Coordinates of C-alpha atoms and ligand atoms in Angstrom, one line a residue:
M1 CA -28.2 -9.0 0.0
C2 CA -32.2 -8.6 -0.9
G3 CA -34.1 -12.2 -1.4
I4 CA -36.8 -13.3 -3.5
V5 CA -39.3 -15.9 -3.0
G6 CA -42.7 -16.7 -4.6
Y7 CA -45.4 -19.4 -5.1
I8 CA -48.4 -19.9 -7.4
G9 CA -50.1 -23.3 -6.7
T10 CA -53.2 -24.5 -4.8
K11 CA -52.0 -23.6 -1.3
K12 CA -52.3 -20.4 0.5
A13 CA -49.1 -18.4 -0.5
C14 CA -48.6 -16.3 2.4
P15 CA -47.4 -18.8 4.7
I16 CA -45.3 -20.3 2.0
L17 CA -43.8 -16.9 1.1
I18 CA -42.9 -15.9 4.8
D19 CA -41.2 -19.3 5.2
G20 CA -39.2 -18.7 2.5
L21 CA -38.0 -15.6 3.6
M22 CA -37.2 -16.8 6.6
R23 CA -35.0 -19.1 5.3
L24 CA -33.3 -16.4 3.3
E25 CA -32.5 -14.4 6.5
Y26 CA -29.1 -15.2 6.4
R27 CA -28.2 -13.2 3.4
G28 CA -28.7 -10.2 5.4
Y29 CA -31.6 -7.6 5.0
D30 CA -33.5 -4.8 6.8
S31 CA -36.9 -4.9 5.7
A32 CA -39.3 -7.3 4.1
G33 CA -42.9 -7.7 2.2
I34 CA -45.1 -9.7 0.5
S35 CA -47.9 -9.4 -2.1
T36 CA -50.8 -11.9 -3.2
L37 CA -53.4 -12.0 -5.5
E38 CA -56.9 -12.8 -4.6
D39 CA -60.3 -11.9 -6.5
N40 CA -58.7 -9.8 -9.0
Y41 CA -57.1 -7.8 -5.8
I42 CA -53.4 -7.4 -4.8
S43 CA -53.0 -6.8 -1.0
N44 CA -49.6 -5.6 -0.4
M45 CA -48.1 -5.8 3.0
K46 CA -44.5 -4.9 4.2
N47 CA -42.5 -3.9 7.2
V48 CA -39.2 -2.8 8.5
G49 CA -36.8 -5.3 10.6
R50 CA -37.3 -8.7 10.8
V51 CA -39.5 -11.0 8.3
K52 CA -41.5 -12.0 11.6
N53 CA -42.3 -8.3 12.1
L54 CA -44.6 -9.1 9.0
Y55 CA -47.0 -11.2 11.1
D56 CA -47.5 -8.0 13.4
L57 CA -49.4 -6.5 10.2
D58 CA -53.3 -6.4 10.3
G59 CA -54.8 -8.9 8.0
I60 CA -51.9 -10.7 7.1
N61 CA -53.6 -14.1 8.5
N62 CA -56.5 -13.5 6.2
L63 CA -54.6 -13.4 2.9
N64 CA -55.9 -16.6 1.0
G65 CA -54.3 -15.9 -2.2
T66 CA -52.5 -18.9 -4.0
I67 CA -50.2 -16.6 -6.0
G68 CA -47.7 -14.4 -4.3
I69 CA -44.2 -12.9 -4.4
A70 CA -41.9 -11.9 -1.6
H71 CA -39.0 -10.0 -0.9
T72 CA -36.3 -9.3 2.0
R73 CA -34.6 -5.5 1.1
W74 CA -31.1 -4.7 1.8
A75 CA -31.2 -1.3 1.3
T76 CA -29.3 0.4 -2.0
H77 CA -31.6 3.3 -3.0
G78 CA -33.3 4.9 -0.7
K79 CA -33.1 4.1 3.6
P80 CA -34.4 1.1 5.0
S81 CA -38.3 2.1 5.4
K82 CA -41.8 0.8 4.8
E83 CA -42.1 2.9 1.8
N84 CA -38.7 1.7 0.2
S85 CA -39.2 -1.8 0.9
H86 CA -40.5 -4.2 -1.7
P87 CA -43.1 -4.9 -3.5
H88 CA -43.8 -2.0 -4.7
M89 CA -46.9 -1.5 -7.2
D90 CA -47.3 1.0 -10.1
N91 CA -50.0 3.9 -9.5
S92 CA -52.9 2.5 -10.6
K93 CA -52.2 -0.7 -8.5
M94 CA -52.3 -3.2 -11.2
F95 CA -49.2 -4.6 -10.8
S96 CA -46.8 -5.8 -8.2
V97 CA -43.1 -6.3 -8.3
V98 CA -40.2 -7.4 -6.5
H99 CA -36.7 -6.9 -7.5
N100 CA -33.1 -7.8 -6.5
G101 CA -30.2 -6.1 -8.3
I102 CA -29.8 -2.6 -9.4
I103 CA -31.4 -0.2 -12.3
E104 CA -28.7 1.8 -13.2
N105 CA -30.8 4.0 -15.8
Y106 CA -33.5 4.4 -13.1
Q107 CA -33.3 8.6 -12.8
E108 CA -33.5 8.6 -16.5
L109 CA -36.8 6.3 -16.4
K110 CA -38.4 7.9 -13.6
L111 CA -38.2 11.2 -15.4
F112 CA -39.7 9.3 -18.4
L113 CA -42.3 8.0 -16.3
E114 CA -42.9 11.6 -14.4
K115 CA -43.4 13.3 -18.0
A116 CA -46.1 10.6 -19.0
G117 CA -48.0 11.5 -15.7
Y118 CA -46.5 8.6 -12.9
S119 CA -45.6 9.5 -9.6
F120 CA -43.4 7.6 -7.1
L121 CA -43.8 7.1 -3.5
S122 CA -40.4 5.7 -2.6
Q123 CA -36.7 6.8 -3.2
T124 CA -35.8 3.4 -4.9
D125 CA -34.8 2.5 -8.4
T126 CA -37.5 -0.7 -8.3
E127 CA -40.4 1.6 -8.4
T128 CA -39.5 2.5 -11.8
I129 CA -40.3 -1.1 -13.0
P130 CA -43.9 -1.8 -12.0
N131 CA -44.7 1.6 -13.8
L132 CA -43.0 1.0 -16.8
I133 CA -44.9 -2.4 -16.9
H134 CA -47.9 -0.2 -16.6
Y135 CA -47.2 2.0 -19.3
Y136 CA -46.2 -0.8 -21.9
Y137 CA -49.5 -2.2 -20.6
S138 CA -51.6 0.3 -21.3
K139 CA -50.1 1.2 -24.4
D140 CA -51.0 -2.2 -25.7
T141 CA -54.4 -2.5 -27.4
N142 CA -54.2 -6.5 -27.9
N143 CA -55.8 -7.8 -24.9
D144 CA -55.1 -11.4 -25.5
D145 CA -53.2 -13.7 -23.0
K146 CA -49.6 -12.3 -23.9
R147 CA -50.4 -8.8 -23.1
F148 CA -48.9 -9.0 -19.6
L149 CA -46.0 -10.9 -20.9
R150 CA -45.3 -8.4 -23.8
A151 CA -45.3 -5.1 -21.4
V152 CA -42.5 -7.2 -18.9
S153 CA -40.6 -7.9 -22.0
S154 CA -41.0 -4.5 -23.1
A155 CA -40.1 -2.7 -19.7
C156 CA -36.9 -5.4 -19.4
K157 CA -35.5 -4.1 -22.4
D158 CA -35.5 -0.6 -20.9
L159 CA -33.6 -1.7 -17.9
N160 CA -30.1 -1.4 -17.5
G161 CA -28.1 -2.5 -14.9
S162 CA -28.8 -5.9 -12.9
Y163 CA -32.3 -7.8 -12.2
A164 CA -34.2 -10.6 -10.9
I165 CA -37.7 -9.8 -10.7
E166 CA -41.1 -11.1 -10.0
V167 CA -44.1 -9.6 -11.3
I168 CA -48.0 -10.1 -10.5
C169 CA -51.1 -8.5 -12.4
K170 CA -54.7 -8.2 -11.2
D171 CA -55.6 -9.0 -14.7
Y172 CA -53.8 -12.3 -14.8
P173 CA -54.9 -14.1 -11.6
D174 CA -53.5 -17.5 -12.5
L175 CA -49.8 -16.2 -13.5
M176 CA -46.8 -14.8 -12.4
I177 CA -44.0 -13.6 -14.8
V178 CA -40.3 -13.8 -13.8
A179 CA -37.1 -12.5 -15.5
R180 CA -33.4 -12.3 -14.7
K181 CA -30.3 -10.5 -15.8
D182 CA -27.1 -10.5 -14.0
S183 CA -29.1 -11.5 -10.6
P184 CA -29.7 -14.8 -9.9
L185 CA -33.4 -16.9 -9.8
V186 CA -34.3 -20.2 -9.7
I187 CA -37.7 -21.9 -10.4
G188 CA -38.6 -24.8 -8.4
S189 CA -41.0 -27.1 -9.9
G190 CA -43.7 -29.1 -8.3
I191 CA -47.0 -30.9 -9.0
N192 CA -49.6 -28.3 -9.6
E193 CA -47.2 -25.6 -7.8
N194 CA -44.4 -23.8 -8.7
Y195 CA -42.0 -21.8 -6.8
I196 CA -39.2 -19.2 -7.2
A197 CA -36.6 -18.3 -5.4
S198 CA -33.3 -15.9 -5.4
D199 CA -31.7 -19.0 -3.4
I200 CA -32.2 -22.7 -3.3
P201 CA -32.3 -23.2 0.3
A202 CA -35.4 -20.9 0.5
I203 CA -37.5 -23.5 -1.1
L204 CA -35.4 -26.6 -0.6
S205 CA -38.0 -28.1 1.8
Y206 CA -40.5 -28.2 -0.8
T207 CA -38.9 -29.5 -4.3
K208 CA -35.7 -30.6 -5.2
N209 CA -36.5 -30.0 -9.1
F210 CA -35.2 -26.8 -10.5
Y211 CA -35.1 -24.6 -13.4
L212 CA -31.8 -22.5 -13.6
L213 CA -32.9 -18.9 -15.5
D214 CA -30.3 -17.7 -17.8
D215 CA -29.7 -13.9 -18.4
N216 CA -32.2 -12.3 -20.4
E217 CA -34.9 -14.9 -20.1
I218 CA -38.5 -14.4 -19.0
V219 CA -40.9 -16.8 -17.7
E220 CA -44.6 -17.3 -17.5
L221 CA -45.2 -19.5 -14.5
Y222 CA -48.6 -21.1 -14.3
K223 CA -49.6 -23.5 -11.4
N224 CA -49.1 -26.4 -13.8
K225 CA -47.3 -25.1 -16.7
I226 CA -44.1 -23.0 -17.5
N227 CA -43.0 -21.4 -20.7
F228 CA -39.7 -19.9 -20.9
Y229 CA -39.0 -17.0 -23.7
D230 CA -35.9 -15.1 -24.6
I231 CA -35.9 -11.3 -24.2
N232 CA -37.8 -11.0 -27.7
L233 CA -40.2 -13.3 -26.6
S234 CA -38.9 -16.6 -28.6
K235 CA -39.9 -19.6 -26.9
I236 CA -37.0 -21.7 -25.3
D237 CA -36.4 -24.9 -23.5
K238 CA -35.1 -25.7 -20.3
D239 CA -33.9 -28.7 -18.5
L240 CA -35.3 -29.6 -15.2
K241 CA -32.4 -30.1 -13.0
S242 CA -32.4 -32.2 -9.5
I243 CA -30.3 -30.7 -6.7
D244 CA -29.3 -33.5 -4.4
W245 CA -28.7 -31.1 -1.3
D246 CA -30.6 -32.6 1.7
A247 CA -32.8 -30.1 3.2
A248 CA -31.9 -30.8 6.7
L249 CA -28.4 -29.3 5.8
S250 CA -30.3 -26.1 5.9
E251 CA -31.5 -26.4 9.3
K252 CA -29.4 -25.6 12.3
N253 CA -29.8 -29.4 13.8
G254 CA -29.5 -28.6 17.3
Y255 CA -26.7 -26.4 17.0
E256 CA -26.8 -22.8 18.7
D257 CA -26.0 -21.1 15.4
Y258 CA -25.3 -22.0 11.6
M259 CA -21.7 -20.9 11.9
L260 CA -21.1 -23.5 14.4
K261 CA -22.7 -26.1 12.7
E262 CA -20.9 -25.5 9.6
I263 CA -17.7 -25.4 11.4
F264 CA -18.3 -28.8 12.9
E265 CA -19.2 -30.2 9.4
Q266 CA -15.8 -29.7 8.0
A267 CA -14.6 -33.2 8.2
H268 CA -17.3 -34.4 6.5
T269 CA -17.4 -31.5 3.8
V270 CA -13.8 -31.8 3.3
R271 CA -14.3 -35.9 2.6
E272 CA -17.3 -34.5 0.2
T273 CA -14.9 -32.4 -1.7
I274 CA -12.6 -34.9 -2.2
G275 CA -15.2 -37.3 -3.3
S276 CA -13.8 -39.9 -5.9
R277 CA -11.1 -37.4 -7.0
L278 CA -8.6 -38.7 -5.0
V279 CA -7.9 -42.4 -4.3
A280 CA -4.7 -43.8 -2.6
N281 CA -2.0 -44.8 -5.4
T282 CA -3.9 -43.3 -8.3
P283 CA -3.7 -40.2 -10.5
V284 CA -5.9 -37.3 -9.1
N285 CA -9.2 -37.4 -11.3
F286 CA -10.8 -34.4 -12.8
D287 CA -12.3 -36.0 -15.9
D288 CA -14.8 -33.0 -15.6
I289 CA -12.1 -30.7 -16.9
N290 CA -9.5 -33.1 -18.4
L291 CA -7.2 -30.5 -19.8
S292 CA -4.0 -31.9 -22.0
K293 CA -0.5 -31.8 -21.2
D294 CA -0.2 -29.7 -24.4
Y295 CA -2.7 -27.4 -23.1
L296 CA -1.0 -26.9 -19.6
E297 CA 2.5 -26.7 -21.2
S298 CA 1.4 -23.7 -23.4
I299 CA 0.0 -21.7 -20.7
N300 CA 2.4 -19.1 -19.0
Q301 CA 0.4 -17.6 -16.3
I302 CA -2.5 -18.5 -13.8
Y303 CA -4.8 -16.2 -12.1
L304 CA -6.7 -17.2 -9.0
V305 CA -9.8 -14.5 -8.9
A306 CA -12.3 -14.1 -6.0
C307 CA -13.6 -11.7 -3.2
G308 CA -13.3 -12.1 0.6
T309 CA -12.4 -15.4 1.9
A310 CA -12.7 -17.3 -1.3
M311 CA -9.5 -15.3 -2.2
H312 CA -8.0 -15.9 0.6
A313 CA -8.4 -19.6 -0.2
G314 CA -6.7 -18.8 -3.7
L315 CA -3.8 -17.4 -1.4
A316 CA -3.5 -20.4 0.7
V317 CA -3.0 -22.6 -2.9
K318 CA -0.9 -20.5 -4.8
P319 CA 2.2 -21.8 -3.5
L320 CA 1.3 -25.5 -4.3
I321 CA 0.5 -24.6 -7.5
E322 CA 3.5 -22.6 -8.2
K323 CA 5.6 -25.5 -6.6
L324 CA 4.1 -28.3 -8.7
C325 CA 3.6 -26.8 -12.1
K326 CA 6.2 -24.1 -12.0
I327 CA 3.8 -21.5 -13.9
P328 CA 3.5 -18.3 -12.3
V329 CA 0.4 -17.6 -10.0
T330 CA -1.3 -14.5 -9.2
V331 CA -4.0 -14.3 -6.8
D332 CA -6.2 -11.5 -7.6
I333 CA -9.4 -9.5 -6.0
A334 CA -12.2 -9.7 -8.4
S335 CA -13.3 -6.0 -8.2
E336 CA -9.4 -5.0 -8.8
F337 CA -9.1 -7.4 -11.4
R338 CA -12.1 -6.3 -13.3
Y339 CA -10.7 -2.9 -13.7
R340 CA -6.8 -2.9 -14.1
N341 CA -6.6 -4.3 -17.4
P342 CA -4.8 -7.3 -16.4
L343 CA -2.6 -9.1 -18.9
I344 CA -4.3 -12.0 -20.1
D345 CA -4.3 -13.9 -23.7
N346 CA -4.9 -17.4 -24.7
K347 CA -1.8 -18.8 -22.9
T348 CA -3.7 -17.5 -19.5
L349 CA -5.6 -19.7 -17.0
C350 CA -8.1 -18.0 -15.0
I351 CA -9.5 -19.8 -12.1
Y352 CA -12.8 -18.3 -10.4
I353 CA -13.3 -19.2 -6.6
S354 CA -16.8 -18.3 -5.2
Q355 CA -19.0 -20.0 -2.8
S356 CA -22.2 -18.6 -4.0
G357 CA -21.4 -18.7 -7.7
E358 CA -23.1 -15.1 -7.7
T359 CA -20.7 -12.6 -6.5
A360 CA -21.0 -9.5 -9.1
D361 CA -17.4 -8.9 -9.3
T362 CA -16.2 -12.2 -9.6
L363 CA -19.0 -12.8 -12.3
A364 CA -17.6 -9.6 -14.1
A365 CA -14.0 -10.9 -14.0
L366 CA -14.5 -13.9 -15.6
K367 CA -16.4 -12.3 -18.4
L368 CA -13.5 -10.1 -19.0
A369 CA -11.0 -13.1 -19.1
K370 CA -13.4 -14.6 -21.7
T371 CA -13.5 -11.8 -23.9
C372 CA -9.3 -11.8 -23.9
G373 CA -9.2 -15.4 -24.9
A374 CA -8.0 -16.9 -21.6
K375 CA -9.7 -20.6 -20.6
T376 CA -11.9 -20.3 -17.8
I377 CA -12.6 -22.6 -14.5
A378 CA -15.2 -22.0 -12.0
I379 CA -14.8 -23.4 -8.4
S380 CA -18.5 -22.6 -7.1
N381 CA -20.5 -24.5 -4.2
V382 CA -23.7 -24.0 -5.6
I383 CA -24.9 -26.1 -8.5
G384 CA -26.0 -24.1 -11.4
S385 CA -24.8 -20.5 -10.2
S386 CA -24.2 -17.9 -12.7
I387 CA -20.1 -18.5 -12.5
T388 CA -20.7 -21.9 -13.4
R389 CA -22.8 -21.2 -16.5
E390 CA -19.9 -18.6 -17.8
A391 CA -16.9 -20.7 -17.2
D392 CA -15.4 -23.1 -19.6
F393 CA -15.1 -25.3 -16.9
T394 CA -16.9 -25.9 -13.5
V395 CA -15.7 -27.7 -10.6
Y396 CA -17.9 -28.2 -7.6
T397 CA -16.6 -28.0 -3.6
H398 CA -19.8 -30.2 -2.8
A399 CA -19.7 -28.6 0.9
G400 CA -23.3 -28.3 1.1
P401 CA -25.5 -25.1 1.6
E402 CA -23.7 -22.5 3.6
I403 CA -26.0 -20.5 5.6
A404 CA -23.6 -18.3 8.0
V405 CA -22.3 -15.1 6.7
A406 CA -19.3 -15.6 7.8
S407 CA -17.8 -18.5 5.5
T408 CA -16.0 -21.4 7.1
K409 CA -16.9 -25.0 5.6
A410 CA -16.5 -22.9 1.7
Y411 CA -13.2 -22.0 2.6
T412 CA -11.7 -25.4 3.6
S413 CA -13.5 -27.0 1.0
Q414 CA -12.1 -24.2 -1.7
V415 CA -8.4 -24.8 -0.4
T416 CA -9.1 -28.5 -0.4
I417 CA -10.3 -28.4 -4.2
L418 CA -7.6 -26.0 -5.4
S419 CA -5.0 -28.5 -3.8
L420 CA -6.5 -31.5 -5.5
L421 CA -6.1 -29.2 -8.8
A422 CA -2.9 -28.4 -8.1
L423 CA -2.1 -32.0 -7.9
Y424 CA -3.9 -33.0 -11.1
F425 CA -2.0 -30.1 -13.2
G426 CA 1.3 -31.3 -11.4
E427 CA 0.6 -35.0 -12.5
V428 CA -0.3 -34.1 -15.7
L429 CA 2.8 -31.9 -16.4
G430 CA 4.8 -34.5 -14.9
I431 CA 7.7 -32.1 -13.7
S432 CA 7.3 -32.5 -10.1
S433 CA 8.7 -35.2 -7.8
K434 CA 6.2 -38.2 -7.4
D435 CA 7.4 -38.5 -3.6
E436 CA 6.0 -34.9 -3.1
I437 CA 2.9 -35.5 -4.6
E438 CA 2.4 -38.9 -3.4
D439 CA 2.9 -37.3 0.1
I440 CA 0.1 -34.4 0.0
K441 CA -2.3 -36.9 -1.9
N442 CA -1.7 -39.2 1.2
E443 CA -2.1 -36.2 3.7
L444 CA -5.0 -34.8 1.6
L445 CA -6.7 -38.3 2.5
L446 CA -5.9 -38.2 6.3
L447 CA -7.3 -34.7 6.7
P448 CA -10.9 -35.2 7.5
E449 CA -9.7 -37.5 10.7
K450 CA -7.5 -34.9 11.6
I451 CA -10.0 -32.1 11.3
Q452 CA -12.4 -34.2 13.6
T453 CA -9.3 -34.2 16.2
V454 CA -9.2 -30.2 16.1
L455 CA -13.0 -30.2 16.7
E456 CA -12.6 -32.4 19.6
N457 CA -10.2 -29.8 21.4
I458 CA -11.8 -26.9 21.5
E459 CA -11.9 -26.1 25.1
D460 CA -8.6 -24.1 25.2
I461 CA -9.6 -21.8 22.2
K462 CA -12.8 -20.9 24.2
E463 CA -11.1 -20.1 27.2
F464 CA -8.5 -17.8 25.5
A465 CA -11.6 -16.2 23.8
K466 CA -13.2 -15.5 27.0
K467 CA -9.9 -13.8 28.0
V468 CA -10.1 -11.3 25.5
Y469 CA -13.4 -10.7 23.9
T470 CA -13.2 -7.3 25.1
E471 CA -10.4 -6.3 23.3
K472 CA -10.4 -3.5 20.7
D473 CA -7.2 -4.8 18.6
I474 CA -6.4 -8.2 17.5
F475 CA -3.2 -9.3 15.6
F476 CA -2.4 -12.0 13.5
L477 CA 1.1 -13.3 12.5
G478 CA 2.7 -16.0 10.0
R479 CA 4.9 -16.7 7.5
G480 CA 4.0 -18.3 4.0
V481 CA 1.0 -20.4 3.9
D482 CA 0.6 -19.2 7.7
Y483 CA 0.4 -15.4 6.9
T484 CA -2.5 -16.7 4.2
V485 CA -4.4 -18.3 7.2
S486 CA -3.6 -15.1 9.3
L487 CA -5.6 -12.7 6.8
E488 CA -8.5 -15.2 7.0
A489 CA -8.6 -15.8 10.5
S490 CA -8.5 -11.7 10.8
L491 CA -11.2 -11.3 8.5
K492 CA -13.4 -13.9 10.6
L493 CA -12.8 -12.1 13.7
K494 CA -13.6 -8.6 12.3
E495 CA -16.7 -9.8 10.4
I496 CA -18.4 -11.4 13.5
S497 CA -17.2 -9.8 16.4
Y498 CA -16.3 -6.1 15.2
I499 CA -13.0 -6.1 16.8
H500 CA -10.6 -4.3 14.6
S501 CA -7.8 -6.8 13.4
E502 CA -4.8 -6.8 11.1
A503 CA -2.8 -9.7 9.7
Y504 CA 0.8 -9.6 8.8
A505 CA 3.5 -11.5 7.2
A506 CA 5.6 -11.9 10.7
G507 CA 8.8 -10.9 8.2
E508 CA 7.0 -7.2 8.0
L509 CA 6.7 -6.6 11.6
K510 CA 10.0 -5.0 12.3
H511 CA 9.1 -2.7 8.8
G512 CA 6.4 -0.9 10.8
P513 CA 3.6 -2.9 12.6
I514 CA 5.6 -3.3 15.6
A515 CA 4.9 0.3 16.6
L516 CA 1.5 -0.7 17.2
I517 CA 2.4 -3.5 19.8
E518 CA 2.3 -2.4 23.2
N519 CA 1.6 -3.7 26.8
G520 CA -1.5 -6.3 27.1
I521 CA -2.1 -6.5 23.4
T522 CA -3.5 -9.9 22.0
V523 CA -1.6 -11.4 19.2
V524 CA -2.3 -14.6 17.5
G525 CA 0.7 -16.7 15.9
I526 CA 0.5 -19.4 13.5
I527 CA 3.5 -21.6 13.2
T528 CA 3.0 -24.6 11.0
D529 CA 5.6 -24.5 8.1
H530 CA 8.7 -26.6 9.7
N531 CA 11.0 -24.6 7.7
L532 CA 10.1 -21.2 9.1
V533 CA 9.3 -22.2 12.7
S534 CA 12.6 -20.6 13.9
K535 CA 11.9 -17.1 12.0
S536 CA 8.2 -17.2 13.2
V537 CA 9.0 -17.9 16.9
S538 CA 11.6 -15.2 17.0
N539 CA 9.1 -12.7 15.5
I540 CA 6.4 -13.6 18.3
Q541 CA 9.3 -13.4 21.1
E542 CA 9.7 -9.7 19.7
V543 CA 5.8 -9.0 20.4
I544 CA 6.1 -10.8 23.8
T545 CA 9.2 -8.7 25.0
R546 CA 6.9 -5.6 24.3
G547 CA 3.9 -7.0 26.5
A548 CA 1.9 -8.8 24.0
K549 CA -0.7 -11.5 25.6
T550 CA 0.0 -14.6 22.6
L551 CA -2.0 -17.3 21.5
I552 CA -0.1 -19.9 19.3
I553 CA -1.6 -22.3 16.8
T554 CA 0.9 -24.7 16.0
N555 CA 1.9 -28.0 14.9
Q556 CA 5.6 -28.1 15.9
D557 CA 7.0 -29.0 19.1
L558 CA 7.5 -25.6 20.3
E559 CA 9.3 -25.1 23.7
N560 CA 7.3 -23.1 26.2
K561 CA 8.5 -19.4 25.6
N562 CA 6.2 -17.4 27.8
Y563 CA 3.1 -18.2 25.5
D564 CA -0.3 -17.4 27.1
M565 CA -2.0 -20.2 25.2
V566 CA -0.7 -23.1 22.6
I567 CA -3.4 -24.7 20.7
N568 CA -1.7 -28.1 19.1
I569 CA -3.0 -29.1 15.9
P570 CA -2.2 -32.6 14.1
K571 CA 1.1 -32.5 12.0
T572 CA 0.2 -32.8 7.9
N573 CA 2.1 -31.2 4.8
P574 CA 2.7 -27.5 5.2
F575 CA 1.1 -27.1 1.3
I576 CA -2.0 -28.0 3.0
S577 CA -2.1 -27.1 6.4
P578 CA -4.4 -24.1 6.4
I579 CA -7.2 -26.7 6.2
L580 CA -6.5 -27.6 9.7
S581 CA -4.7 -24.3 11.1
V582 CA -7.7 -22.1 10.3
I583 CA -10.3 -24.1 12.2
P584 CA -9.2 -23.0 15.8
L585 CA -9.3 -19.3 14.5
Q586 CA -13.1 -20.1 13.1
L587 CA -14.0 -20.7 16.4
F588 CA -11.9 -18.1 17.9
A589 CA -13.9 -15.6 16.1
Y590 CA -17.3 -17.4 17.1
Y591 CA -16.5 -17.9 20.7
I592 CA -15.6 -14.1 20.9
S593 CA -18.7 -13.0 18.9
K594 CA -20.5 -15.4 21.7
E595 CA -18.8 -13.8 24.6
K596 CA -19.9 -10.4 23.3
G597 CA -23.7 -11.5 22.9
L598 CA -23.5 -10.6 18.9
D599 CA -25.5 -12.6 16.2
V600 CA -22.9 -14.6 14.8
D601 CA -24.9 -15.5 11.7
K602 CA -26.1 -12.5 10.6
P603 CA -23.5 -9.6 11.2
R604 CA -24.3 -6.1 10.9
N605 CA -24.0 -4.7 7.3
L606 CA -23.0 -8.0 5.8
A607 CA -24.8 -9.9 3.3
K608 CA -24.0 -13.8 2.2
S609 CA -23.9 -13.0 -1.1
V610 CA -23.0 -9.7 -3.0
T611 CA -24.7 -9.6 -6.0
V612 CA -24.2 -5.9 -6.9
E613 CA -20.8 -3.8 -6.6
Ligands
LIG701 O1 -19.8 -16.3 -2.5 P1 -18.4 -15.7 -2.7 O2 -17.5 -17.1 -2.3 O3 -18.0 -15.2 -4.1 O4 -18.3 -14.9 -1.8 C1 -17.1 -14.1 -1.6 C2 -17.1 -13.2 -0.3 O5 -18.3 -12.2 -0.4 C3 -16.9 -14.0 0.8 O6 -16.2 -14.8 1.1 C4 -17.0 -13.3 2.2 O7 -15.7 -12.5 2.4 C5 -17.5 -13.9 3.5 N1 -18.5 -13.0 4.1 C6 -16.3 -14.3 4.1 O8 -16.8 -14.9 5.6

């Protein structure tokens, strides 16, 4: 999705803006641009392709302004081109604007502005914004220091849809105005300088102190002063928050790609997720949500709602919650949930899972549940992200910044935190076997060590990836939680290798998919639940008989039954085995992508956080 960076201070803005844009490259984009303001003149430079292409533009190194805005665009309205990329300016070149989000009524606004004499150079929805600001600015006869602010506020009131905007005006060389609605924006505060970004990692190397904007807030940013307003321009107060992410975590640290680095961080990140919530022989600690036994006894259903990998994390933990709490759990795709009138009332607990905390569908699904009276819990990795501000309670995964588009460490941290939550509910309700709860707790504590063991034995998976990277289709099979890992493994492979792949519950094979199995096809089997071993083995034998090449991920002692490759992983409690079994499959997708020479971290057409529908 699009990325935003801004700077106002005493240093040259251009290199800071380009550096920030480069740190946002992982979000996915097709063009980039910057505007800086100097001597009451706005320079506007943009180019298609990579951020580094900005350096090819004549005069970019001569931009000396100390105030500037910048953007990476992921096309929504109008194809990727120089004209459509941001910043966009009004006809008189008085204002320059960058925008994330979608202006739903832009056609209507465009018609209105055209009638008022404005013309448009691009096919974007965004270009209406600077012209609308100019429209209000030129109508305002009061030439005081708030005229710029009033014009932005009036324009924002006309916008339907979502936006995070930065605006500069040639009449106000010391002031930048930013605003947001349903699209993330943070302000990094420094000494005699302030930074703006759509994502914290863009400016993490400059400051750790942030103001997190809420919807319908407008901000005046000077280098040494920040004024916050609501949409009607009443002043509001905001707390400065300190974010303890280490800037080095946003670097590759010697790894070839962010994805590989993030896969290898998982022993550490799972340990961080567990943190002080779980200590041997002590009840699981969730002081931060503190749900009473009466409340938990009163609820009759739990929803786990999310998108993509985060939804797969929900699927992995559904069986554990149902086992320990005896409450039915529905895992739902946020974009489906929000439009299907789900049955929700005050006896429903809704848990929303999102690494970024900014996924538009997940956020909308959360808002829907609140209007129906349900309690809501947000599980997020990003401090202060939108879902954390909407939910009744928030639980952070503490996995550190995840930069690669393909989610890896966020998934294992989500499964870990949801498993802890299941244990917490189970202990509060007190209806399941203490021994079972203790076994899972002990196994969770051993996970970081076991993850390390998996990561120290990657040669076989690398070798198998080399054998099959030219395949057109790859199938994943599993039962129970192994099926949920199949879904995640298949998504990972599709995302970064562009190989078509399907995941099936192994028992479904005979109900159709087996028709696709032919000589030489690759099938990956995941077999970790001792109760289901013989069933899964039989299904794998059925595909071997039909000529499939097989890769097996298992923690069981399987007899050699003509498998092409077996990856043995440490044993653990079956309910939490996805945290281990997914890792070789993350690596499988990674090495296939590398063999194909693809850009692992920035797969085509994908964005790290999907902030529009
Ligand atoms: O930030 P979120 O967890 O809400 O993102 C949800 C999905 O967009 C995300 O998991 C996506 O499926 C990843 N690219 C998967 O690798």
